[in-house]
Amino acid sequence: MELTITKKIAKQGKNLVLIIPKNLHDFLNRGDLVKVKITQLQTDLRTEAENEQTNI
């Protein structure tokens, strides 16, 4: 099975995480090996704003 999903990265403690949507739980099981390809679609707008303030 091959799926494409678009997700926003979450933070859990010091880690960045991707949350698997509940509707995919029927297709995935604990211990399954999956391939994740990451393409950054948009940078975090807060980070861009902080960088702009630093450059002033």
Coordinates of C-alpha atoms in Angstrom, one line a residue:
M1 CA 0.0 0.0 0.0
E2 CA 1.3 3.5 -0.8
L3 CA -0.3 6.6 0.6
T4 CA 0.6 10.3 0.6
I5 CA -0.4 12.4 3.6
T6 CA 0.5 16.0 4.4
K7 CA 1.1 16.6 8.1
K8 CA 2.3 19.4 10.4
I9 CA 5.2 18.3 12.6
A10 CA 4.3 18.3 16.3
K11 CA 6.6 18.6 19.3
Q12 CA 6.6 16.2 22.2
G13 CA 9.2 17.1 24.9
K14 CA 12.5 17.7 23.0
N15 CA 11.4 15.5 20.1
L16 CA 9.6 16.4 16.8
V17 CA 6.9 13.9 15.9
L18 CA 4.6 13.0 13.1
I19 CA 1.2 11.8 14.3
I20 CA -0.4 9.0 12.3
P21 CA -4.1 9.8 11.7
K22 CA -6.6 7.4 13.4
N23 CA -8.2 6.4 10.1
L24 CA -4.9 4.8 9.1
H25 CA -4.7 2.6 12.2
D26 CA -6.6 -0.1 10.4
F27 CA -3.8 -0.4 7.8
L28 CA -0.9 -0.2 10.1
N29 CA 0.1 -2.4 13.0
R30 CA 2.6 -1.9 15.9
G31 CA 6.0 -3.0 14.7
D32 CA 5.3 -2.4 11.0
L33 CA 8.3 -1.1 9.1
V34 CA 7.3 2.0 7.0
K35 CA 9.1 4.3 4.7
V36 CA 8.8 8.0 5.4
K37 CA 9.9 10.5 2.7
I38 CA 10.0 14.1 4.0
T39 CA 9.6 17.1 1.7
Q40 CA 9.4 20.5 3.4
L41 CA 6.4 22.4 1.9
Q42 CA 6.5 25.5 4.1
T43 CA 8.9 26.6 6.8
D44 CA 7.5 27.6 10.2
L45 CA 6.3 31.2 10.0
R46 CA 7.3 31.9 13.6
T47 CA 10.9 31.0 12.7
E48 CA 10.8 33.3 9.7
A49 CA 9.5 36.2 11.8
E50 CA 12.2 35.6 14.5
N51 CA 14.9 35.6 11.8
E52 CA 13.6 38.9 10.4
Q53 CA 13.6 40.5 13.8
T54 CA 17.2 39.4 14.4
N55 CA 18.3 40.8 11.1
I56 CA 16.9 44.3 11.8

